[in-house]
Coordinates of C-alpha atoms in Angstrom, one line a residue:
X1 CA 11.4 139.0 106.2
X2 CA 9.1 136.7 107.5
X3 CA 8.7 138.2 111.0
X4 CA 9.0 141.6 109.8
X5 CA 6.2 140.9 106.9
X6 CA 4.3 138.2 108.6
X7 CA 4.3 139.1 112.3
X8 CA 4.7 142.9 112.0
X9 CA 7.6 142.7 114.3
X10 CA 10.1 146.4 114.2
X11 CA 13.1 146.1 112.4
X12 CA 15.3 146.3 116.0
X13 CA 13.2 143.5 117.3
X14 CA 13.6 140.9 114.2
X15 CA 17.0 141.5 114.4
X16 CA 17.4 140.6 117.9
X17 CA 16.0 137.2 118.0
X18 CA 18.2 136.6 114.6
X19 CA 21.5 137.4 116.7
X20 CA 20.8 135.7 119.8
X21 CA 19.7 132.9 117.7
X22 CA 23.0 132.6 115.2
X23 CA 24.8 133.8 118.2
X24 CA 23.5 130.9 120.0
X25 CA 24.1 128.6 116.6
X26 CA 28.2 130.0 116.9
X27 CA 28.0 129.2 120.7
X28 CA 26.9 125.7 121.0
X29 CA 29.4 123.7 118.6
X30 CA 31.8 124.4 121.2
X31 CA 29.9 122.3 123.6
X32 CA 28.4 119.7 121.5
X33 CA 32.3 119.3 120.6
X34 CA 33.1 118.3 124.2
X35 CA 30.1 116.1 124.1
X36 CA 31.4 114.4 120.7
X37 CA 34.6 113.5 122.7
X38 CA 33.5 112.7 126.1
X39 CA 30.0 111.3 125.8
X40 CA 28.3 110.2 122.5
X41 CA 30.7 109.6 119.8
X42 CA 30.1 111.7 115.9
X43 CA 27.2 109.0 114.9
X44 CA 25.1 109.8 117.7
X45 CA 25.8 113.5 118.1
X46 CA 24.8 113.2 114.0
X47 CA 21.6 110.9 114.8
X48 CA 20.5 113.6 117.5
X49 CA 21.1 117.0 115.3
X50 CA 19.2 115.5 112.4
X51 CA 16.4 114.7 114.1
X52 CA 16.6 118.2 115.9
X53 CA 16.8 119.7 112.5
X54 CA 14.5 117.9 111.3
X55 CA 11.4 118.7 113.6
X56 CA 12.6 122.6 114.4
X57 CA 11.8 122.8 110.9
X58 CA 8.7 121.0 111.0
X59 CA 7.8 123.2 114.1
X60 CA 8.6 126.2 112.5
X61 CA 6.3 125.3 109.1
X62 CA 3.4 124.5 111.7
X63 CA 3.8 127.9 113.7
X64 CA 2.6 129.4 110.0
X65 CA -0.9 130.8 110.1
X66 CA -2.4 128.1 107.6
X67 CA -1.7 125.0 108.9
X68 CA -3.3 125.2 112.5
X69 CA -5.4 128.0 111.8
X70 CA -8.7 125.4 112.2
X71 CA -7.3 124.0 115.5
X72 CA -6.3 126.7 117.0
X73 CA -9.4 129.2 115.7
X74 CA -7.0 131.7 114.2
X75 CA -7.2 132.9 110.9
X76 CA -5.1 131.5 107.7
X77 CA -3.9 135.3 106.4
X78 CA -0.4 136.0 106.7
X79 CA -1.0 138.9 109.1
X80 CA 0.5 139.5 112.5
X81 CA -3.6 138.9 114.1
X82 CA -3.0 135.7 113.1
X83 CA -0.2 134.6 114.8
X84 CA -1.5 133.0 118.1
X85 CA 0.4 131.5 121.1
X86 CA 0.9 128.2 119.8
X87 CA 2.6 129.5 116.4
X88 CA 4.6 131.6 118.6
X89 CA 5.8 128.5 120.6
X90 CA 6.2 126.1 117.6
X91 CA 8.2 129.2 116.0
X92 CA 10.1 129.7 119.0
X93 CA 10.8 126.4 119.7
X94 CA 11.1 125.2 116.1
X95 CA 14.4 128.1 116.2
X96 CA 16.1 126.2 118.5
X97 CA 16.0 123.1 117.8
X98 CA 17.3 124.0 114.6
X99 CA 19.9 125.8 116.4
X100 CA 20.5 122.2 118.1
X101 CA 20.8 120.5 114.8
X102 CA 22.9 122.9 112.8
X103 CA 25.3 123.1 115.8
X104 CA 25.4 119.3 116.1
X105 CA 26.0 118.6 112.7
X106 CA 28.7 121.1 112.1
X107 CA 30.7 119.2 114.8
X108 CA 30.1 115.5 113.9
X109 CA 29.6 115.1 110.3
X110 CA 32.8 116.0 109.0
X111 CA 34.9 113.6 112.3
X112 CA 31.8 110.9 110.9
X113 CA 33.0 111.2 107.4
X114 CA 36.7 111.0 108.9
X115 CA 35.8 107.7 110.7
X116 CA 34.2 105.9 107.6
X117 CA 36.9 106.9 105.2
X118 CA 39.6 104.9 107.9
X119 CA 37.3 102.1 107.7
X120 CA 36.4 101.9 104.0
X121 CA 38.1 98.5 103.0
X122 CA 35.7 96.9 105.6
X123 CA 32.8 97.5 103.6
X124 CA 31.4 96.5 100.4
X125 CA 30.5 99.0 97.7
X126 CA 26.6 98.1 98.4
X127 CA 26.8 99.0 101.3
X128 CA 28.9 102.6 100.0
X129 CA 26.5 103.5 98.5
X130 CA 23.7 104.0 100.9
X131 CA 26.0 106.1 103.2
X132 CA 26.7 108.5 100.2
X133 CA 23.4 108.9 99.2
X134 CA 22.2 110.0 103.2
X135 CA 25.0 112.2 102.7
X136 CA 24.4 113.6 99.4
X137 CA 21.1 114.5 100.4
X138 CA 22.2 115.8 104.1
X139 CA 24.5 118.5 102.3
X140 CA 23.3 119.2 99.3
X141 CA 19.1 119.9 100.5
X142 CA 20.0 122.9 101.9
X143 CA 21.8 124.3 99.2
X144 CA 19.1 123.1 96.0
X145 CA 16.1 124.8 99.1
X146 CA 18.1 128.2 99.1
X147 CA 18.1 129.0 95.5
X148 CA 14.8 127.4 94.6
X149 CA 12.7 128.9 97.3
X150 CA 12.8 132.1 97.3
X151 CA 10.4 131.7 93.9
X152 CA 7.9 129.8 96.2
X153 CA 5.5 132.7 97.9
X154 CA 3.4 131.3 100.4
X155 CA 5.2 130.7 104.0
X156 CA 3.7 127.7 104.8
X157 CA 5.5 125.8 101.6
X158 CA 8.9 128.1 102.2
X159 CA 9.3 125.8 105.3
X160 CA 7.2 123.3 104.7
X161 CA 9.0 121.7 101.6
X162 CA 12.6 122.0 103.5
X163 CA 11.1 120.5 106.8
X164 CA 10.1 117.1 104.3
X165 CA 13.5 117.6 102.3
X166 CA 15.3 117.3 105.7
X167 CA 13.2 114.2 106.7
X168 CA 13.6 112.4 103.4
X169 CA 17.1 113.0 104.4
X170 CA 17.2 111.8 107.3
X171 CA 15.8 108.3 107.0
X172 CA 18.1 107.7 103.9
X173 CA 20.7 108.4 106.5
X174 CA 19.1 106.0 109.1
X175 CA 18.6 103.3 106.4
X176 CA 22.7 103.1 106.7
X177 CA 22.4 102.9 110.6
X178 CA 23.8 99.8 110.5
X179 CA 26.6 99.9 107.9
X180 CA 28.5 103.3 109.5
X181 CA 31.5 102.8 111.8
X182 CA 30.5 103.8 115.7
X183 CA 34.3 104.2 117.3
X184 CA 33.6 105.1 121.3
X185 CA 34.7 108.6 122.9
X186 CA 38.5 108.8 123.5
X187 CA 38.0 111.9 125.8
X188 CA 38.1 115.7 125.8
X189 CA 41.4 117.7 126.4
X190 CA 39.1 120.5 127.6
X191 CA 38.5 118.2 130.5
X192 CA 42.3 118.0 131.1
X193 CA 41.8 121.9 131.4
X194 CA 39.1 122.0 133.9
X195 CA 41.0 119.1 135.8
X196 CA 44.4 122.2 135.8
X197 CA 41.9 124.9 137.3
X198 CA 40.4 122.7 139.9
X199 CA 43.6 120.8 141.2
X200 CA 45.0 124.3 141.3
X201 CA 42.7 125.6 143.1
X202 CA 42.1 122.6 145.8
X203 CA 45.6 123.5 146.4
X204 CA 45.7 126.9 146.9
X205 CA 47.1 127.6 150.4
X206 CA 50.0 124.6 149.4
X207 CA 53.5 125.9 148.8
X208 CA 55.4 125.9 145.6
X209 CA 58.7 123.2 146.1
X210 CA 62.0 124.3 146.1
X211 CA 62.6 122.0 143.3
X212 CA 60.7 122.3 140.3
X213 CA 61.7 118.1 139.9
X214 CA 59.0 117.7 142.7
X215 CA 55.8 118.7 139.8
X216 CA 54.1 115.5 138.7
X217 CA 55.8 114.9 135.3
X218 CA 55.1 111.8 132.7
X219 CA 55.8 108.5 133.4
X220 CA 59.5 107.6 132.1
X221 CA 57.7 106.0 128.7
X222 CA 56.2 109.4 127.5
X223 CA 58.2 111.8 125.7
X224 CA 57.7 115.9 127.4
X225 CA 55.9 117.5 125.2
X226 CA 56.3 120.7 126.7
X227 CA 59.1 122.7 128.5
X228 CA 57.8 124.3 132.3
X229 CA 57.6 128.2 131.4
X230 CA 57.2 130.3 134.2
X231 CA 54.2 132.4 133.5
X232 CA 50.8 132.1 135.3
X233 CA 52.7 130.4 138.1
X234 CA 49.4 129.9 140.0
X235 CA 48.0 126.9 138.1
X236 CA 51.7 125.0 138.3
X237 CA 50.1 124.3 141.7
X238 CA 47.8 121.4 139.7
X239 CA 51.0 119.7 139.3
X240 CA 52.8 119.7 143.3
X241 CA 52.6 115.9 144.3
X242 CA 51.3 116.0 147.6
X243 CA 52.3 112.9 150.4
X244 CA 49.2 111.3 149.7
X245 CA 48.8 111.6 145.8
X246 CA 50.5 108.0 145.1
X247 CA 51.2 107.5 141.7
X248 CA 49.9 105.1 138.8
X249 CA 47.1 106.0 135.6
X250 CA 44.3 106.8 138.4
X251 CA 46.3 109.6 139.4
X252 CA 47.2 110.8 136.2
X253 CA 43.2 111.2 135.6
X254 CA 42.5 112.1 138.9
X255 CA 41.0 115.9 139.7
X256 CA 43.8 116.3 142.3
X257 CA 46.9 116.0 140.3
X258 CA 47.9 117.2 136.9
X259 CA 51.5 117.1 134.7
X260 CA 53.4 119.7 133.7
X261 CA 52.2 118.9 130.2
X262 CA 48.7 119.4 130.9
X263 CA 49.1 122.4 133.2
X264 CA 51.5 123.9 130.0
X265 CA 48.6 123.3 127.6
X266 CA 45.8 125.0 130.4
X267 CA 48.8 128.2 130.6
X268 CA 48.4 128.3 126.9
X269 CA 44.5 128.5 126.4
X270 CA 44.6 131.1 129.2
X271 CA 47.3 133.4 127.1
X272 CA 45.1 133.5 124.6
X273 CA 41.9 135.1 126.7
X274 CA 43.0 139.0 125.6
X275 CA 43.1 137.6 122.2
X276 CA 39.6 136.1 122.2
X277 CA 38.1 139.2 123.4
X278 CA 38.9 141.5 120.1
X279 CA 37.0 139.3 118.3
X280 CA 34.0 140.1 120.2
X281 CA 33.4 143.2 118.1
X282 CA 34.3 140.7 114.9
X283 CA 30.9 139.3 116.0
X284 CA 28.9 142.5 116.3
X285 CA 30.0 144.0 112.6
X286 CA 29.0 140.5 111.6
X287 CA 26.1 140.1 112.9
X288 CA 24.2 143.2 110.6
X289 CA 25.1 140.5 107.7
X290 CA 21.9 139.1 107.8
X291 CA 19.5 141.4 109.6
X292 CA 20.1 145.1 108.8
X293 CA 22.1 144.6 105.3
X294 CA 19.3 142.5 104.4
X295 CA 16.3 144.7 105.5
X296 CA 17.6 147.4 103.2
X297 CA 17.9 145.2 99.9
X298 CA 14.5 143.9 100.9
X299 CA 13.1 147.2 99.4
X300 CA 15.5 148.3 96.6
X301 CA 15.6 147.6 92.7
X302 CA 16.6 144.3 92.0
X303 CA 16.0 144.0 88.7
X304 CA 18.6 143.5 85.8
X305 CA 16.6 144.0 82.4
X306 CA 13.4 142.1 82.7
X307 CA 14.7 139.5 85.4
X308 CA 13.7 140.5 89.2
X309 CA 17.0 138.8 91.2
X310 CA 16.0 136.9 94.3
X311 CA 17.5 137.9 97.2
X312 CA 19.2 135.0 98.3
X313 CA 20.4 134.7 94.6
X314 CA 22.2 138.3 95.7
X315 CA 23.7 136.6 98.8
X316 CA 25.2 134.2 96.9
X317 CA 28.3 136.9 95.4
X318 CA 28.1 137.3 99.5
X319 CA 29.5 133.7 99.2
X320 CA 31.6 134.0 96.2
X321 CA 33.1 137.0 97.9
X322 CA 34.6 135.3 100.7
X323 CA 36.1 132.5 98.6
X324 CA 37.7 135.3 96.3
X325 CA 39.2 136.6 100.0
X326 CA 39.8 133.1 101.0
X327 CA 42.0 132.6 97.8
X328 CA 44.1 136.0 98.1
X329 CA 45.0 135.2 101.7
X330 CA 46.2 131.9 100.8
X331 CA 48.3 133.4 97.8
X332 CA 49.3 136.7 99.5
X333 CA 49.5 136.7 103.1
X334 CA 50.7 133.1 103.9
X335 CA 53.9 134.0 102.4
X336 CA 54.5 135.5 105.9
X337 CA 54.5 132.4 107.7
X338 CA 54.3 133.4 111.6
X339 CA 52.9 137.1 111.1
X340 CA 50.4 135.7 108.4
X341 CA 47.5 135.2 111.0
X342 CA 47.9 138.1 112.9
X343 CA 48.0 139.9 109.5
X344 CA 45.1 138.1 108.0
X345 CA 43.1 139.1 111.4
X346 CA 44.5 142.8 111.6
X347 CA 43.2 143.3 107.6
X348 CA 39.7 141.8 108.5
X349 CA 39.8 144.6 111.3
X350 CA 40.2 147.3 109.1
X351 CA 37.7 146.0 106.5
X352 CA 35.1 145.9 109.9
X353 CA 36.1 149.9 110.0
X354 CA 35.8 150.4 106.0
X355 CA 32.7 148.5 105.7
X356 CA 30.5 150.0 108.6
X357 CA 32.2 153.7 106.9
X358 CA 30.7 152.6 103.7
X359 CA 27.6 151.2 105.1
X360 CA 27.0 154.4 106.7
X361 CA 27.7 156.5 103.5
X362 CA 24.8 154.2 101.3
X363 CA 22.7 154.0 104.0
X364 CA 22.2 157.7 104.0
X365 CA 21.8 157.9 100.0
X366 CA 18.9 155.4 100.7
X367 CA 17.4 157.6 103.3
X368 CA 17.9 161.1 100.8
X369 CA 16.1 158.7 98.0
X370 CA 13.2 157.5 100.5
X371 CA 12.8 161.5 101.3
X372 CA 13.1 162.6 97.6
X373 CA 10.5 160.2 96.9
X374 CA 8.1 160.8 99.7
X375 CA 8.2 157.2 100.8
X376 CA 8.7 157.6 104.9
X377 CA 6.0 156.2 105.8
X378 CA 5.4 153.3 103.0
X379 CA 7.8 151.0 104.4
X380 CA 6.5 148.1 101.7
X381 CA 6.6 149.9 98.9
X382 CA 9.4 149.8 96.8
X383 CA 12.4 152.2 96.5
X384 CA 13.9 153.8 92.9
X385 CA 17.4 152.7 94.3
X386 CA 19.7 150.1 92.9
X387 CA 20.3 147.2 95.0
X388 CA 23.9 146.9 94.1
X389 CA 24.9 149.9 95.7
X390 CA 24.9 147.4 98.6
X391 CA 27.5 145.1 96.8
X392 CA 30.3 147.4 98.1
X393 CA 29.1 146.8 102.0
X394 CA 28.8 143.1 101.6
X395 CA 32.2 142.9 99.4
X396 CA 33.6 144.5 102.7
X397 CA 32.5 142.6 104.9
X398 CA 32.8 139.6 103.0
X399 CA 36.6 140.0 103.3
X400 CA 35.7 140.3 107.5
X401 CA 34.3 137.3 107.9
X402 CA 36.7 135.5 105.3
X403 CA 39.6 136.9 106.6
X404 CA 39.1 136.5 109.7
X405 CA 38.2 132.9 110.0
X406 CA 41.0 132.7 107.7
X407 CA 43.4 134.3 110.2
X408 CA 42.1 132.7 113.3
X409 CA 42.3 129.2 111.8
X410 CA 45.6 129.4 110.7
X411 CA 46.6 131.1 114.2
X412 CA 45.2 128.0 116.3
X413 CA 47.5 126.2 113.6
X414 CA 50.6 127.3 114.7
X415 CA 50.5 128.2 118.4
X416 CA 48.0 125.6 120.0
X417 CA 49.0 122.3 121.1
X418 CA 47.8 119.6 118.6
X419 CA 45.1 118.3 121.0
X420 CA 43.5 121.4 121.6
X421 CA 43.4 123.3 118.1
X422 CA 40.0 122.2 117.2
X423 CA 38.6 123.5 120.8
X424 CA 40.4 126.5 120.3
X425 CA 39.1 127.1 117.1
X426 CA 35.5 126.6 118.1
X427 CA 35.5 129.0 121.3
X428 CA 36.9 131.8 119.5
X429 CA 33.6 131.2 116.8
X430 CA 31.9 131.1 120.4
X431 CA 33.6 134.6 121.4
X432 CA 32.1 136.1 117.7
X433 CA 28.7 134.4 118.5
X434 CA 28.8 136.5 121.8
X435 CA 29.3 139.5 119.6
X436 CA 26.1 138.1 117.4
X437 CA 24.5 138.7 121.1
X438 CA 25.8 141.5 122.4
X439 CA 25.0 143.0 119.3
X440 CA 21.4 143.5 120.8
X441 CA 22.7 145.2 123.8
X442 CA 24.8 147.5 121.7
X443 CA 21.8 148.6 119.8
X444 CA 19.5 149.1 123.1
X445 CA 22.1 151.1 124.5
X446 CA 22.9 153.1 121.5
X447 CA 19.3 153.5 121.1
X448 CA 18.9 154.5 124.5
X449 CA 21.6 157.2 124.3
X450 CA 20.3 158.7 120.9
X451 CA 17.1 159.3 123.0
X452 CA 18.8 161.4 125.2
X453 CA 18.2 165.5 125.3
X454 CA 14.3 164.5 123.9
X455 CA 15.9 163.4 120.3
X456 CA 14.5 160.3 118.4
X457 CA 15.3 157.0 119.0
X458 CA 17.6 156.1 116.1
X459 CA 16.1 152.5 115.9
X460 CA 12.2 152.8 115.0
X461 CA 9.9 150.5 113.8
X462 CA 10.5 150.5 110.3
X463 CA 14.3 151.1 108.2
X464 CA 13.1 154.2 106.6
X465 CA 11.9 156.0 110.1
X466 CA 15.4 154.8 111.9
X467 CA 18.7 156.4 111.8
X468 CA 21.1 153.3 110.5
X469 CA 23.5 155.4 109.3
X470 CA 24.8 156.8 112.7
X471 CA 24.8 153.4 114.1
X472 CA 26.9 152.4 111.7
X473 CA 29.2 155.3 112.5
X474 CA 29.3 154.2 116.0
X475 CA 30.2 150.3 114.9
X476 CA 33.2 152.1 112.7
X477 CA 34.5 153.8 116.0
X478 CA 33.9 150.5 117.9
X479 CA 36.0 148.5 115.3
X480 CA 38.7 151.2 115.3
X481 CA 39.1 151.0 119.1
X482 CA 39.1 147.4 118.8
X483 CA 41.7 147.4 116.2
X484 CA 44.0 149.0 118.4
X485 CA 43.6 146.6 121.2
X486 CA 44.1 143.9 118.9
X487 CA 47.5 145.4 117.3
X488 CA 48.2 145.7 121.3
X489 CA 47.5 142.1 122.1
X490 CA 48.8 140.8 119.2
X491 CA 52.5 142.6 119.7
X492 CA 53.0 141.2 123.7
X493 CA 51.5 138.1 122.6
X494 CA 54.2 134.5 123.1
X495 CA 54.5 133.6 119.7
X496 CA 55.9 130.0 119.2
X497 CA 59.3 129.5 117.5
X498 CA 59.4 128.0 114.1
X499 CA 60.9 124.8 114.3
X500 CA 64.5 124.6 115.1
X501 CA 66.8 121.4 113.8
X502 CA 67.7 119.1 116.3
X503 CA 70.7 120.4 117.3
X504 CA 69.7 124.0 117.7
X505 CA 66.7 122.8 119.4
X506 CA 68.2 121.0 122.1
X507 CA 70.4 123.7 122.6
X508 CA 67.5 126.0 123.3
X509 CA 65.9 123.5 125.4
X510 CA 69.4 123.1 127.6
X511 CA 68.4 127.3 128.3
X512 CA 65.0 126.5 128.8
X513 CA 63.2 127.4 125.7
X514 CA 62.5 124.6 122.9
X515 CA 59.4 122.2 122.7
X516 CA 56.0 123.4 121.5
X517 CA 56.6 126.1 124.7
X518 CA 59.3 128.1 123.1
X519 CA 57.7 131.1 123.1
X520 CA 58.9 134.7 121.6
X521 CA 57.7 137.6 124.1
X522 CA 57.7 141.0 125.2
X523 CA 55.6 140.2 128.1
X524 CA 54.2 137.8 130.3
X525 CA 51.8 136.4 128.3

């Protein structure tokens, strides 16, 4: 609202810097993760994204017209002729450091939180406290600013009073510095992955051995935790000990050698690449959440009786919805045991293909209304529609976002090795914050395309001028096609055997299934 209201930006535009920037906000946990491990630790990572947070939302309560109109000789409206360059850099700049902060703290507190729990008996309850208030006030600020400001008008004091919140917050959390527990970095099994696709390829012209007893194993102290498959042969080469390799710890952390375990756990994250990729268009139904579903309740009725509901009071049965699909998946589809993630994934799918139907069915009421009414071009004034006729759009896609994580989660659960679940879980939010940005190129090309033959652009500058209601047509034959691939992927995908007892187990491994790599397959996956 605030850069369609304020800066007079088009509807397309707003909700292109929205998706790359929650796109980029799905994208960089996965990296911050790797720092967590390898670099920094969960208290720093934590120290860095609240100060981050902190001062994007600073920057981003400066870049309003009112608070540097004197210095920079703009004026203090709330009009797009007063937006200069500087507010466009704080604004701009303010987004992503936010981005930073909201990413880093997703990733660190709840392994901080982890870390002081484990350590609790060391400290005294004085102490207890103070780390429970920073927290309190870490989590719970944004929650109290979302209901409570939507009643404040002025933009200035919309960001203002959480950018103060958040820094109130943070120094109760630095007051603690001293008291939290600070373990070091024990390392990232993502490096163990690039270590399998670089050893491999250093020894790309070398010849497999004749006897598969020649691949660097674990020493004789360390159990196998995985049985050699023979899929994606080419990145066994990680593992061929070479005359010169030697042996000892330096060589099991060298870039020139790799075990089987490791190059079994690389094989793995590489199976599940086709996988990943349907949930690219996950990312794009998604991603009109909180751009286009939001621009048309900006307008509607949203009163009930005398009470005018805030929008982000309306986004909250958003919320409630997903915990209601949260809760059936857990009572329902679990029950299924290894076909409950695929399941849980394959009903969000058809949800994404019921809710952009839907979406395009209401969408086109609203335009008939907006016509009846003679309101095409009075984009601020207000239209004699309900706003609940949204509810069934954002019910639906409630249970596509719910479900899905759902689904995903639980999928990482069962068929990823235990070192890598969490990575794994992260890069496929990554893969649906690359749908958040491709969603920008989907609408420039279907907006391109529409022009074709002389006909309109379907995306124009305001929501009552553009054609929604076919784009949202062409997301419901995106999310078909992508359904399909999924169903595709998800039958040739090597599903993991449920655990076997000991005896059965061994027998399996003697033909050389068993292990966490005792896959079921129609394929070569």
């Amino acid at each position: 609202n605030y850069l369609t209201d304020v800066w007079k930006l088009d509807v397309t535009h707003a909700a292109g810097i929205l998706n790359i920037w929650g796109g980029i906000c799905r994208i960089l946990p996965l990296f911050f993760l790797f720092f967590v491990d390898a670099l920094l630790g969960n208290f720093k990572m934590l120290v860095i994204s609240s100060m981050s947070f902190s001062v994007g939302i600073g920057f981003i309560s400066m870049s309003t017209p009112p608070v540097l109109a004197s210095a920079t000789g703009t004026c203090k409206e709330y009009e797009a002729q007063c937006i200069g360059h500087t507010q466009k850099v704080l604004f701009y700049t303010g987004l992503a450091l936010v981005a930073v902060g909201m990413s880093g703290n997703l990733v660190s507190v709840r392994g901080l939180l982890e870390q002081q729990v484990e350590d609790s008996g060391k400290k005294d309850a004085r102490k207890d406290v103070w780390r429970i208030i920073g927290f309190i006030f870490v989590v719970l600020t944004p929650v109290i600013g979302g209901i409570a400001l939507p009643y404040i008008k002025p933009w200035s004091l919309r960001f203002g009073i959480p950018a103060i919140c958040t820094g109130v917050a943070m120094l109760l959390f630095f007051t603690g510095w001293s008291n939290y527990e600070k373990p070091d970095p024990e390392g990232s099994p993502l490096t163990n992955v690039c270590r399998v696709f670089v050893a491999s390829t250093s020894k790309i012209s070398v010849s497999f051995p004749l006897d598969d007893k020649d691949l660097h194993n674990e020493s004789g102290q360390e159990p196998r935790r995985f049985t050699h498959t023979r899929c994606l042969r080419c990145l066994e080469k990680a593992a061929i000990k070479l005359p010169n390799s030697g042996t000892g710890e330096q060589v099991n952390k060298s870039w020139q050698l790799c075990t089987v375990s490791e190059v079994e756990e690389a094989k793995i994250a590489v199976r599940m690449v086709p996988m990943w990729l349907t949930f690219i268009a996950i990312g794009i139904v998604s991603s009109i959440t909180n751009t286009y579903f939001v621009e048309q309740a900006n307008h509607l009725n949203r009163r009930i009786g005398k009470w005018n509901v805030p929008l982000p009071v309306f986004l909250l049965l958003f919320t409630e919805a997903k915990t209601i699909y949260s809760c059936l998946y857990t009572t329902c589809i679990t029950g299924l045991k290894k076909y409950a993630p695929p399941t849980g994934i394959a009903l969000a799918m058809i949800l994404s293909v019921l809710c952009c139907i839907t979406a395009a069915k209401i969408e086109k009421r609203r335009l008939n209304v907006i016509r009846k009414h003679d309101l095409l071009d009075k984009p601020d004034d207000d239209i004699p529609m309900s706003i609940y006729w949204l509810l069934f759009q954002f019910f639906l896609l409630a249970g596509v976002d719910s479900l899905s994580e759902k689904g995903i989660a639980a999928f990482y659960q069962d068929q990823a090795p235990d070192s890598m679940k969490e990575y794994l879980n992260y890069f496929s939010k990554a893969v649906s914050g690359l749908g958040f940005m491709l969603s920008v190129v989907t609408v420039y090309a279907v907006g391109k395309i529409s022009e074709k033959g002389g006909r309109q652009n379907w995306f124009q500058p305001t929501l009552s001028r553009s054609r929604l209601d076919k784009y949202y047509w062409v997301l419901a034959v995106l999310s078909s096609v992508n359904f399909v691939a999924f169903v595709v992927v998800a039958c040739c995908y090597r599903y993991k055997q449920p655990q076997q007892p000991d005896g059965e187990a061994a027998g399996a491994a003697d033909g050389g299934g068993g292990g966490e790599s005792a896959y079921l397959s129609c394929c070569c996956w």
